[in-house]
mmCIF file of C-alpha atoms and ligand atoms in Angstrom:
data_model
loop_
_atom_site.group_PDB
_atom_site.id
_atom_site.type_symbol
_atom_site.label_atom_id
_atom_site.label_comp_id
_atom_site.label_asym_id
_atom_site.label_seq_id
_atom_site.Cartn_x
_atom_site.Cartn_y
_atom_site.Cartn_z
ATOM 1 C CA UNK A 28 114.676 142.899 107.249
ATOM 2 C CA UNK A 29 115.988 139.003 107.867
ATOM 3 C CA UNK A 30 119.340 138.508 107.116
ATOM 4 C CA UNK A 31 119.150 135.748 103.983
ATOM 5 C CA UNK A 32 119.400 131.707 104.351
ATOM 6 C CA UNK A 33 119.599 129.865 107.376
ATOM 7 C CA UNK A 34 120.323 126.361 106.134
ATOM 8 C CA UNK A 35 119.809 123.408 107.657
ATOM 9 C CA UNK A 36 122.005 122.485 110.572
ATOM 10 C CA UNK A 37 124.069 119.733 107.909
ATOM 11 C CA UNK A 38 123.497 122.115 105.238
ATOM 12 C CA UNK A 39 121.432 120.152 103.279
ATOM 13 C CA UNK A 40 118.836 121.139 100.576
ATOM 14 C CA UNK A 41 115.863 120.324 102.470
ATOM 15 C CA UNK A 42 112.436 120.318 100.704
ATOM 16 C CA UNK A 43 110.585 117.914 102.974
ATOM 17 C CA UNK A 44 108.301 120.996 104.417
ATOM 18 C CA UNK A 45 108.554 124.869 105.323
ATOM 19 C CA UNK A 46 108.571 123.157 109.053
ATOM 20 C CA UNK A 47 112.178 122.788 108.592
ATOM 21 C CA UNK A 48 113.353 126.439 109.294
ATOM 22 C CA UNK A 49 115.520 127.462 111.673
ATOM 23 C CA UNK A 50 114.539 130.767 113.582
ATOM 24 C CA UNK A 51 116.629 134.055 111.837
ATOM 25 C CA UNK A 52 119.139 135.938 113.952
ATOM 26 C CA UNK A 53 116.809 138.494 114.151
ATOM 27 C CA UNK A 54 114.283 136.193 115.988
ATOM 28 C CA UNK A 55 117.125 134.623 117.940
ATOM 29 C CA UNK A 56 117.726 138.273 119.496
ATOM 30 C CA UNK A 57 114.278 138.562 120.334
ATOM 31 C CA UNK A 58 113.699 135.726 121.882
ATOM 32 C CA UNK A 59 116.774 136.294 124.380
ATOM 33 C CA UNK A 60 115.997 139.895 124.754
ATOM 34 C CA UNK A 61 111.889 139.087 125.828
ATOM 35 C CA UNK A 62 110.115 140.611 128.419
ATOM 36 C CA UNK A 63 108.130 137.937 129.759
ATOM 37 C CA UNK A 64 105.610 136.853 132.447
ATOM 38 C CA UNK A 65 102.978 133.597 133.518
ATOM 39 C CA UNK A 66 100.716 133.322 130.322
ATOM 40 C CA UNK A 67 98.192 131.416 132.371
ATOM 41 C CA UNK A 68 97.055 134.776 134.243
ATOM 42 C CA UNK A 69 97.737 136.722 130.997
ATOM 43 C CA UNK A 70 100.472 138.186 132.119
ATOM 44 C CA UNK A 71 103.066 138.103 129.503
ATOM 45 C CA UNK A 72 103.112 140.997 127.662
ATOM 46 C CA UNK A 73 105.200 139.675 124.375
ATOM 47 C CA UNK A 74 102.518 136.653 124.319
ATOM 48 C CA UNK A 75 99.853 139.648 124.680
ATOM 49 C CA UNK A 76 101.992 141.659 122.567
ATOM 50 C CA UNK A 77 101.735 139.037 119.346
ATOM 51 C CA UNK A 78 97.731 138.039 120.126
ATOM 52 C CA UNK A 79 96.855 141.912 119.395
ATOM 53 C CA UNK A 80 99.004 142.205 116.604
ATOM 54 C CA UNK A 81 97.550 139.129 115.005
ATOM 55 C CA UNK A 82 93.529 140.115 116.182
ATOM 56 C CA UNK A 83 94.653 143.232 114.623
ATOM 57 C CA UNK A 84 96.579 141.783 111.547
ATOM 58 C CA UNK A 85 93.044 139.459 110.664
ATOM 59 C CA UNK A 86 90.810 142.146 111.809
ATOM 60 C CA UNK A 87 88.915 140.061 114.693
ATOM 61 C CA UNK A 88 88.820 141.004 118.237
ATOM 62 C CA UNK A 89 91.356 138.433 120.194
ATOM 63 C CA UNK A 90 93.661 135.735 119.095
ATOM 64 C CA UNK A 91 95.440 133.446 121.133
ATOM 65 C CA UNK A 92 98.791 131.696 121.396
ATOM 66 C CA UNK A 93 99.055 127.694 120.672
ATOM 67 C CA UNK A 94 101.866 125.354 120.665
ATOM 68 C CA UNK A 95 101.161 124.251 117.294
ATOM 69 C CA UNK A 96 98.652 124.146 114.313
ATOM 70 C CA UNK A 97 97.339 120.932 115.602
ATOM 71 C CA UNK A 98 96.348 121.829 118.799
ATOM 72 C CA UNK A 99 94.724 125.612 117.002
ATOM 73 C CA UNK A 100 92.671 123.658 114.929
ATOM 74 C CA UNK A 101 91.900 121.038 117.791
ATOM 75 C CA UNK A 102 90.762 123.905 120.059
ATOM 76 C CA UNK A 103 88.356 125.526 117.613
ATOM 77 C CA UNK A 104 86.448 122.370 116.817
ATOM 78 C CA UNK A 105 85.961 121.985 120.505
ATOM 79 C CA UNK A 106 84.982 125.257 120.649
ATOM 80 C CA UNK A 107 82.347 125.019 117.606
ATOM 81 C CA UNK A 108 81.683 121.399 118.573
ATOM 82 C CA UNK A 109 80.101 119.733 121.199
ATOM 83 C CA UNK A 110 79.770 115.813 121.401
ATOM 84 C CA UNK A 111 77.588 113.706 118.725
ATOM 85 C CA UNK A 112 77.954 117.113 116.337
ATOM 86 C CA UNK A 113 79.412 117.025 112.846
ATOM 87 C CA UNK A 114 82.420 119.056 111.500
ATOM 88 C CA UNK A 115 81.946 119.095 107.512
ATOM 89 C CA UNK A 116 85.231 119.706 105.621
ATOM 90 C CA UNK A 117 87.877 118.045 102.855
ATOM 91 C CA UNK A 118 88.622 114.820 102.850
ATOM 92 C CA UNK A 119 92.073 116.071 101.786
ATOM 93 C CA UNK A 120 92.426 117.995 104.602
ATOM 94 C CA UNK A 121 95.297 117.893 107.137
ATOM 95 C CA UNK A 122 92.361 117.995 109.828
ATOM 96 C CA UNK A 123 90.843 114.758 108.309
ATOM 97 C CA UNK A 124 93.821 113.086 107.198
ATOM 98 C CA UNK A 125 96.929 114.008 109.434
ATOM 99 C CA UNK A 126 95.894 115.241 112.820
ATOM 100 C CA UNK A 127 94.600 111.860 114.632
ATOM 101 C CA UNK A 128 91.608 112.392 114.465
ATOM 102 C CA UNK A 129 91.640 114.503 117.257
ATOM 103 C CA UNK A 130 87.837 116.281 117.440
ATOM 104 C CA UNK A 131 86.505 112.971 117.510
ATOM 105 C CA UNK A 132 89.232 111.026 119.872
ATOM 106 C CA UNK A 133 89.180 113.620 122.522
ATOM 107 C CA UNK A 134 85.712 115.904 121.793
ATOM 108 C CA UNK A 135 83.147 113.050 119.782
ATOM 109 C CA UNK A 136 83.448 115.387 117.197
ATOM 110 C CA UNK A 137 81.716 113.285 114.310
ATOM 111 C CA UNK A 138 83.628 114.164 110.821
ATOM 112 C CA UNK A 139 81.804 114.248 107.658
ATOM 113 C CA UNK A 140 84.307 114.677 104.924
ATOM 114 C CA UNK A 141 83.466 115.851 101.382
ATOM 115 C CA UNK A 142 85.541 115.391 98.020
ATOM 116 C CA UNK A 143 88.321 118.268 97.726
ATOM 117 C CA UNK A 144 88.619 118.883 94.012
ATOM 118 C CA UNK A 145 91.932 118.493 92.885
ATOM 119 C CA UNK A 146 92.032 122.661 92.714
ATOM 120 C CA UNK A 147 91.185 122.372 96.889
ATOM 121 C CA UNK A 148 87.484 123.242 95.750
ATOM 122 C CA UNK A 149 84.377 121.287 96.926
ATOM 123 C CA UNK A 150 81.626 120.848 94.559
ATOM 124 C CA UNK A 151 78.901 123.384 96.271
ATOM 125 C CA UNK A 152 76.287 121.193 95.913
ATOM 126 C CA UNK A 153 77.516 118.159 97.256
ATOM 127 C CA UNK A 154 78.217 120.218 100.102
ATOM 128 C CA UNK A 155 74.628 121.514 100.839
ATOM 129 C CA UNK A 156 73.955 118.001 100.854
ATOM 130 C CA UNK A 157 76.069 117.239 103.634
ATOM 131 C CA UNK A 158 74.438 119.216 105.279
ATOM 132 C CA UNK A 159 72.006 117.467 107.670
ATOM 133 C CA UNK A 160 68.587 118.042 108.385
ATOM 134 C CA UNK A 161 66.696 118.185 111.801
ATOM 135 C CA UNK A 162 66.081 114.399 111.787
ATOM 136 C CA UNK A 163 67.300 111.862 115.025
ATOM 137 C CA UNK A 164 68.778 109.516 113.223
ATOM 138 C CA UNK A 165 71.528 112.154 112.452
ATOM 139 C CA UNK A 166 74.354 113.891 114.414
ATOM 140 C CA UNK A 167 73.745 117.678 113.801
ATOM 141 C CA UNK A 168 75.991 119.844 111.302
ATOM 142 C CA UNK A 169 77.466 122.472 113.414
ATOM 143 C CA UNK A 170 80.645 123.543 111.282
ATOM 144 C CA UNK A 171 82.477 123.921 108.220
ATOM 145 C CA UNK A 172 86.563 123.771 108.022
ATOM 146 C CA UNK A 173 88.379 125.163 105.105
ATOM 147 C CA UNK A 174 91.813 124.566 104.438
ATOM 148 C CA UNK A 175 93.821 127.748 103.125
ATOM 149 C CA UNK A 176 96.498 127.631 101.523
ATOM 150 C CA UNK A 177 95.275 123.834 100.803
ATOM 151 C CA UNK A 178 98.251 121.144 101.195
ATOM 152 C CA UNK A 179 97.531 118.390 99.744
ATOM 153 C CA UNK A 180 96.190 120.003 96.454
ATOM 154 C CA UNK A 181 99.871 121.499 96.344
ATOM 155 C CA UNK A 182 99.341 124.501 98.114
ATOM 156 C CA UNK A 183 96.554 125.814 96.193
ATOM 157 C CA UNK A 184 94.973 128.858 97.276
ATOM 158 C CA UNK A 185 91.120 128.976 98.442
ATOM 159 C CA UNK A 186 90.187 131.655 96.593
ATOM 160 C CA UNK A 187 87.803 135.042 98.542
ATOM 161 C CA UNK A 188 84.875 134.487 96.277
ATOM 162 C CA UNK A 189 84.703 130.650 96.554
ATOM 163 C CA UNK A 190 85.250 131.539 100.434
ATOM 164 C CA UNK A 191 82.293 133.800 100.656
ATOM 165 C CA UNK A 192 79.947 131.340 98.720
ATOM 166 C CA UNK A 193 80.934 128.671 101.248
ATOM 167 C CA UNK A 194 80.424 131.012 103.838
ATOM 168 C CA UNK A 195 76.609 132.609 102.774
ATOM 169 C CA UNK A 196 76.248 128.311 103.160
ATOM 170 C CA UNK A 197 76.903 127.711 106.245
ATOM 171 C CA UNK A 198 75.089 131.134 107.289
ATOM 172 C CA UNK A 199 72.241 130.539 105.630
ATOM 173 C CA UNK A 200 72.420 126.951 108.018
ATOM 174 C CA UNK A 201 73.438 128.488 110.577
ATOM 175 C CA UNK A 202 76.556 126.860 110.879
ATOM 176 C CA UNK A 203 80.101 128.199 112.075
ATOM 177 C CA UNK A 204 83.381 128.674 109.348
ATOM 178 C CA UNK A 205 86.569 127.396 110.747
ATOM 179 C CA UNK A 206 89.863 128.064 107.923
ATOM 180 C CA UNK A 207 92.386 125.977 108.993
ATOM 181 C CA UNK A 208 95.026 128.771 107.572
ATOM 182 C CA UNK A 209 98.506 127.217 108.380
ATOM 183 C CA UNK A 210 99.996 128.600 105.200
ATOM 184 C CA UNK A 211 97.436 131.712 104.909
ATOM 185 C CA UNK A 212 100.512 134.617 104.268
ATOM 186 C CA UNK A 213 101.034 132.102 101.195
ATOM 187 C CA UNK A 214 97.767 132.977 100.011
ATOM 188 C CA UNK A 215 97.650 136.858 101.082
ATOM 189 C CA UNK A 216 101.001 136.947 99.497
ATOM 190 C CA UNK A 217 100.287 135.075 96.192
ATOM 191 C CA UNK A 218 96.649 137.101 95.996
ATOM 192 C CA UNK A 219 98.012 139.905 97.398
ATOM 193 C CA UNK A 220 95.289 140.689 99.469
ATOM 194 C CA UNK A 221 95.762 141.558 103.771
ATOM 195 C CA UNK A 222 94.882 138.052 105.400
ATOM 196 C CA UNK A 223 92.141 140.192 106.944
ATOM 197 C CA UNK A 224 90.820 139.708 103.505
ATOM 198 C CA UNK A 225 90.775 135.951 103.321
ATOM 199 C CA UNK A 226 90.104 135.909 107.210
ATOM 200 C CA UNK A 227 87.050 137.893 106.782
ATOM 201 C CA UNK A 228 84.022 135.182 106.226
ATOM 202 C CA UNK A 229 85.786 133.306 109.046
ATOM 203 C CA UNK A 230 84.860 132.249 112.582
ATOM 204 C CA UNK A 231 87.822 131.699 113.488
ATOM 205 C CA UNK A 232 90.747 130.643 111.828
ATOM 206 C CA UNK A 233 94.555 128.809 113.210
ATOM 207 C CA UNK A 234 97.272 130.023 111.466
ATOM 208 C CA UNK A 235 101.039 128.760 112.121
ATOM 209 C CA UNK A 236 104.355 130.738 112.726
ATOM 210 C CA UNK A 237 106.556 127.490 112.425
ATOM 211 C CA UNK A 238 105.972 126.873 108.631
ATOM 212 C CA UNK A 239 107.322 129.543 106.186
ATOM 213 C CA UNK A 240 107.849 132.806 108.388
ATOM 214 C CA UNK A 241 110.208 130.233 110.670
ATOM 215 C CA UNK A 242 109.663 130.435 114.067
ATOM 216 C CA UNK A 243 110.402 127.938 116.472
ATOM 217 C CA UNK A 244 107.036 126.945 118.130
ATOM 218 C CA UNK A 245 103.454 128.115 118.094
ATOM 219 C CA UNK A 246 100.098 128.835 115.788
ATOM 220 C CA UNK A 247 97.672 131.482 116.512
ATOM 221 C CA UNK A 248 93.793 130.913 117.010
ATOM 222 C CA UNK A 249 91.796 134.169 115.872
ATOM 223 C CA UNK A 250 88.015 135.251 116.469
ATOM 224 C CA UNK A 251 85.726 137.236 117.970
ATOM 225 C CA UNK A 252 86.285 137.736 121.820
ATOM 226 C CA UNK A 253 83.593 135.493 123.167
ATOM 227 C CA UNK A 254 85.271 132.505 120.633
ATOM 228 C CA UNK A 255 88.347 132.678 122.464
ATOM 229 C CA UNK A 256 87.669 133.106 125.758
ATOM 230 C CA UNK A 257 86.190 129.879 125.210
ATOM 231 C CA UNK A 258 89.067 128.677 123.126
ATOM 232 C CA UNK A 259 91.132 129.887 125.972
ATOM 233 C CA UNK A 260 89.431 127.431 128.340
ATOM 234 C CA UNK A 261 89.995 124.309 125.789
ATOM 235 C CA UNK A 262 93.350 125.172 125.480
ATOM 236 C CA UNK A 263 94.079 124.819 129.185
ATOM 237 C CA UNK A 264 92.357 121.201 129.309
ATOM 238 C CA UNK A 265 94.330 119.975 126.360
ATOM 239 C CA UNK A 266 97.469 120.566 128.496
ATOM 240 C CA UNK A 267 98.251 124.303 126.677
ATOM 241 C CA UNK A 268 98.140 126.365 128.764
ATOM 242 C CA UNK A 269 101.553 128.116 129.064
ATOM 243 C CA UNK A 270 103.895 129.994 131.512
ATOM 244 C CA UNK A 271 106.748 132.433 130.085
ATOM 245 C CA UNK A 272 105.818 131.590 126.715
ATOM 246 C CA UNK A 273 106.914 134.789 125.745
ATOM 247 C CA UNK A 274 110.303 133.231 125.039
ATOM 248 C CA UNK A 275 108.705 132.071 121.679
ATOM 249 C CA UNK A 276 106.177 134.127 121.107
ATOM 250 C CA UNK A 277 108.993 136.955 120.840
ATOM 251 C CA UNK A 278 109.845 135.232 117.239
ATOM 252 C CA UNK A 279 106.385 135.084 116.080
ATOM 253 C CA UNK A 280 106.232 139.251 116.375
ATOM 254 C CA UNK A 281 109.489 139.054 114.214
ATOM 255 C CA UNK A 282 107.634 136.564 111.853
ATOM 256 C CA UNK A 283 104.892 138.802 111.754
ATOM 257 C CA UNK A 284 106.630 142.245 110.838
ATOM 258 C CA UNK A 285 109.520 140.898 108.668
ATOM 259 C CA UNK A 286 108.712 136.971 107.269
ATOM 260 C CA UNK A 287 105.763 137.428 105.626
ATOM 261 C CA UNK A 288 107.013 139.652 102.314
ATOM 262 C CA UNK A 289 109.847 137.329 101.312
ATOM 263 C CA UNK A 290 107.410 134.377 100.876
ATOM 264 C CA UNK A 291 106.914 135.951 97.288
ATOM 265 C CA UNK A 292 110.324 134.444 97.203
ATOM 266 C CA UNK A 293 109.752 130.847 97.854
ATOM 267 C CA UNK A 294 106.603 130.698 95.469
ATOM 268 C CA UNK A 295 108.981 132.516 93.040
ATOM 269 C CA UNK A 296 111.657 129.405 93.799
ATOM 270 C CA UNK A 297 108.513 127.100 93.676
ATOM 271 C CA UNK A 298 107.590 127.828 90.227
ATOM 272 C CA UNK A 299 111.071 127.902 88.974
ATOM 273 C CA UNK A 300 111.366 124.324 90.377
ATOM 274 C CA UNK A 301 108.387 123.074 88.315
ATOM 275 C CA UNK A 302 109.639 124.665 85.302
ATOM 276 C CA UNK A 303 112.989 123.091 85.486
ATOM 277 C CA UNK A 304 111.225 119.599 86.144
ATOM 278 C CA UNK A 305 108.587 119.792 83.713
ATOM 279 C CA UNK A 306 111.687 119.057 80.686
ATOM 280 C CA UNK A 307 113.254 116.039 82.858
ATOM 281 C CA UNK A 308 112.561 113.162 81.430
ATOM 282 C CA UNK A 309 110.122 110.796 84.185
ATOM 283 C CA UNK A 310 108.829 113.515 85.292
ATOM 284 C CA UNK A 311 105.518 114.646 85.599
ATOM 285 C CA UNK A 312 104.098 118.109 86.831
ATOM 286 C CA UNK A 313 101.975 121.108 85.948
ATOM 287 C CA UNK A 314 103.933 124.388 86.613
ATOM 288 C CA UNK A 315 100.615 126.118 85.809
ATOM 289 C CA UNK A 316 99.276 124.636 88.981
ATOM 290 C CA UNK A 317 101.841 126.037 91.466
ATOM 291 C CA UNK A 318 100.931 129.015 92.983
ATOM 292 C CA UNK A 319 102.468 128.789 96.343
ATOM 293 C CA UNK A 320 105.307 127.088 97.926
ATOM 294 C CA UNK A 321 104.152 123.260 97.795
ATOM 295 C CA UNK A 322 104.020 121.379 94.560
ATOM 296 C CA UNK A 323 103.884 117.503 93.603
ATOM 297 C CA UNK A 324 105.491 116.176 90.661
ATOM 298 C CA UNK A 325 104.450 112.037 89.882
ATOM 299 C CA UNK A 326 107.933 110.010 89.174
ATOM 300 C CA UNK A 327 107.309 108.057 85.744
ATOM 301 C CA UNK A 328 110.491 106.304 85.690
ATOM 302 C CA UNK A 329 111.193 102.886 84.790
ATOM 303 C CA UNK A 330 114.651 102.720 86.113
ATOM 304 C CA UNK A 331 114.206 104.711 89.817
ATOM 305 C CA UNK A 332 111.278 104.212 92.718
ATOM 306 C CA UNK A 333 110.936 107.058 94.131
ATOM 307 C CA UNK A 334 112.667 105.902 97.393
ATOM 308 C CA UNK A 335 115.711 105.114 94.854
ATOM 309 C CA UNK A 336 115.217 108.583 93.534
ATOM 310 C CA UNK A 337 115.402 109.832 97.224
ATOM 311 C CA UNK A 338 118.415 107.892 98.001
ATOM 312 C CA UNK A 339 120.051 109.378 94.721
ATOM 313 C CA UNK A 340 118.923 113.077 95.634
ATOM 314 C CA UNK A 341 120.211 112.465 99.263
ATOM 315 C CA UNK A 342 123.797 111.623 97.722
ATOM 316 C CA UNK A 343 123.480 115.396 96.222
ATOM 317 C CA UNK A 344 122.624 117.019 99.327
ATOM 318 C CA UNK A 345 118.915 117.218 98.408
ATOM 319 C CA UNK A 346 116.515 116.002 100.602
ATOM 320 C CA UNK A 347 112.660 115.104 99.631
ATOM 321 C CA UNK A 348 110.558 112.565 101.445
ATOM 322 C CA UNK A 349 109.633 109.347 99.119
ATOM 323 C CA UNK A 350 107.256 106.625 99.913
ATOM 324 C CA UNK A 351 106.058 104.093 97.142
ATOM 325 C CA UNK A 352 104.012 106.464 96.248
ATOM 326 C CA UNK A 353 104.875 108.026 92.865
ATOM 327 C CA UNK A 354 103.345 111.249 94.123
ATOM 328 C CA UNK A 355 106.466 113.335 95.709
ATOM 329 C CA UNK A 356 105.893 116.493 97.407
ATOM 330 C CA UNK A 357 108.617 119.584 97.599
ATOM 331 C CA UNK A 358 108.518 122.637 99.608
ATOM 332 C CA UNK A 359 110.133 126.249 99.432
ATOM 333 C CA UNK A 360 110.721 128.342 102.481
ATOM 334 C CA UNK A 361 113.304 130.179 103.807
ATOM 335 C CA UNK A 362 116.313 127.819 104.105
ATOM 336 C CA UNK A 363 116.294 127.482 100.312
ATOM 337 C CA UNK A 364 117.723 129.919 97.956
ATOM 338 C CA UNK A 365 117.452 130.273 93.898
ATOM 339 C CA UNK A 366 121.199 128.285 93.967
ATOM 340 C CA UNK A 367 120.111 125.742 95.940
ATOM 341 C CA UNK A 368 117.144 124.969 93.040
ATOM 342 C CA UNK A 369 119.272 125.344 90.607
ATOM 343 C CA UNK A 370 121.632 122.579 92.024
ATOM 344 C CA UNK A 371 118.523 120.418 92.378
ATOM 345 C CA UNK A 372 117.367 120.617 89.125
ATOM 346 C CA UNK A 373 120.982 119.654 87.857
ATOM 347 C CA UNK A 374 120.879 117.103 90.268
ATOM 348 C CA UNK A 375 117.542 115.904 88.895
ATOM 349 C CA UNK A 376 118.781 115.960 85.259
ATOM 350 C CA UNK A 377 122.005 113.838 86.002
ATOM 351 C CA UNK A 378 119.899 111.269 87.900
ATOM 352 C CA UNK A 379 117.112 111.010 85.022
ATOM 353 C CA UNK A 380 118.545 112.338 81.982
ATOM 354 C CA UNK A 381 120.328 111.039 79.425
ATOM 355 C CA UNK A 382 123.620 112.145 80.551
HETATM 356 C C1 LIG B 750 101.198 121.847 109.362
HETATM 357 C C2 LIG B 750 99.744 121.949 109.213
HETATM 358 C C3 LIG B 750 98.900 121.855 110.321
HETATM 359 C C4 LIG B 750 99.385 121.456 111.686
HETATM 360 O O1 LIG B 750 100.388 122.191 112.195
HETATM 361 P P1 LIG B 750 101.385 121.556 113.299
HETATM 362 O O2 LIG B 750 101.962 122.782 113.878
HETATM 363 O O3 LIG B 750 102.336 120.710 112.549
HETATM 364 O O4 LIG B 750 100.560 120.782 114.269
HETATM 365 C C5 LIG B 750 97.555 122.033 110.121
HETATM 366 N N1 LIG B 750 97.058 122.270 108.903
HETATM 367 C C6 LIG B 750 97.829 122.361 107.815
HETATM 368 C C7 LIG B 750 97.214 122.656 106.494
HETATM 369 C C8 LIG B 750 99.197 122.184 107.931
HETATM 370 O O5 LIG B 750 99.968 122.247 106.829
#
């Protein structure tokens, strides 16, 4: 089993993202200790080691190794896509929003984004509407991307039977499913269901190692074997393809058997976080909303911005990202333990309470 809290290097209470861990002893051993070998001729076998665990894990045939879940994502829509198609998926999405716009900068990938309800659910029939028909005034629908666990919503979880009516909708238009699962153990864990489960209705789907099971580097692209051969091939011209990267992928088969239980834990300390805020005065949050490790509370103070409120926090030890945005995002993971939330919420009361 892991060996309890890394902190953060100052040891600070860091809830800006789950991208903050540091890699357990465990995975530190690993990664010293791996056999390795030139991943361009497939010839690592702890890189080879991880892809079958995780084809195995989501029950497709092959999965392969990425540097991050930018570039998985990046690769699949070039693999779905070709130029002047459309990609169909939330306009909440870290695809749409926070990734460059990468399918259309590098593959002329056009995007067609669609409301995300504020539970990460699309209305169904706005999205068979997006859907285009055979006309030449129109790029051509080609793919639909799910997000799972969905970020921006607060980590909300995309639930199987939504999943399969998305998916008997882009079957029945004969369109591809791409789930964008960077935080899919949240989900399996918090449904308790295998990710082969959730993974199921999926084309392919990118998932991360470098969020809450704490690895280093790397996402993994799964899907049948004729997806990522090709995937394979758009990884190389992206600049990904890699040499001994057994070095990290020896942490991601560490992730995989031994970070993926405890993240009951973090959505444990998530929910216990929105409790505690939800009676502090200025604040305003729905516990009944978290069920992962991401939530958003909205700062209603008159006497703090929310960068003051940062600045306050940051005194404490505490650190959350603020813009003028009342809208502030935290995030559980692995570096943060049930003291550590207690402490914040303290903190919280003394900087917005009465006393
Ligand atoms: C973090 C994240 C990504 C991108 O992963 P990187 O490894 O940071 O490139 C993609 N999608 C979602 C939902 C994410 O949270």
């Amino acid at each position: 089993m892991y060996e309890g809290v890394e902190h953060g290097a100052a040891g600070l209470i860091d809830y800006r993202s789950d991208t903050v861990t540091l890699p357990t002893p465990a995975m530190r051993r690993a990664m010293a200790e791996a056999e390795v070998g030139d991943d361009v001729y497939s010839e690592d076998p702890t890189v080879n080691r991880l892809q079958e665990m995780a084809a195995e894990l989501f029950g497709k045939q092959a999965a392969l190794l990425v540097l991050s879940g930018t570039m998985g994502n990046l690769v699949c829509l070039l693999t779905h896509c070709g130029r002047g198609e459309e990609v169909i998926l939330g306009d909440h999405t870290h695809t749409y929003l926070f990734e460059q716009g990468g399918s259309a900068a590098v593959g002329g990938i056009h995007p067609r984004p669609i409301p995300d309800g504020a539970d990460s659910r699309w209305d169904l029939a706005v999205l068979e509407e997006a859907i285009r028909t055979d006309n030449e005034h129109f790029p051509r629908s080609k793919l639909i991307c799910l997000e799972n666990t969905h970020n921006q919503t607060g980590g909300r979880i995309v639930p199987p039977d939504f999943q399969a009516a998305i998916a008997s909708i882009a079957r029945a238009h004969q369109l591809k499913l791409h789930v964008d699962g960077a935080r899919i153990f949240n989900a399996s864990v918090a449904l308790r269901l295998p990710v082969s489960d959730l993974a199921v209705e999926a084309d392919s789907l990118t998932f991360c190692l470098t969020k809450g099971l704490a690895c280093p580097v790397g996402s993994v692209v799964v899907g049948d074997a004729a997806f990522i051969a090709e995937a394979r091939r758009n990884r190389k011209i992206l600049g990904g393809g890699m040499r001994q990267a057994g070095v990290f992928a020896a942490a991601g088969i560490v992730a995989l058997n031994e970070m993926v239980d405890r993240l009951a834990e973090d959505h444990a300390l998530a929910k216990r976080l929105a409790e505690g805020l939800a009676d502090i005065p200025g604040i305003a949050i729905d516990p009944a909303v978290v069920e992962t490790n991401i939530l958003f509370f909205d700062l209603m103070s008159q006497r703090l911005s929310p960068v003051q409120l940062a600045a306050r926090l940051r005194e404490r030890g505490i650190v959350v990202a603020a813009s003028s945005s009342p809208r502030i995002r935290l995030v559980t993971h692995y570096g943060i333990d049930s003291a550590d939330v207690e402490r914040t919420l303290l903190a919280f009361e003394h900087i917005l309470g009465d006393r």
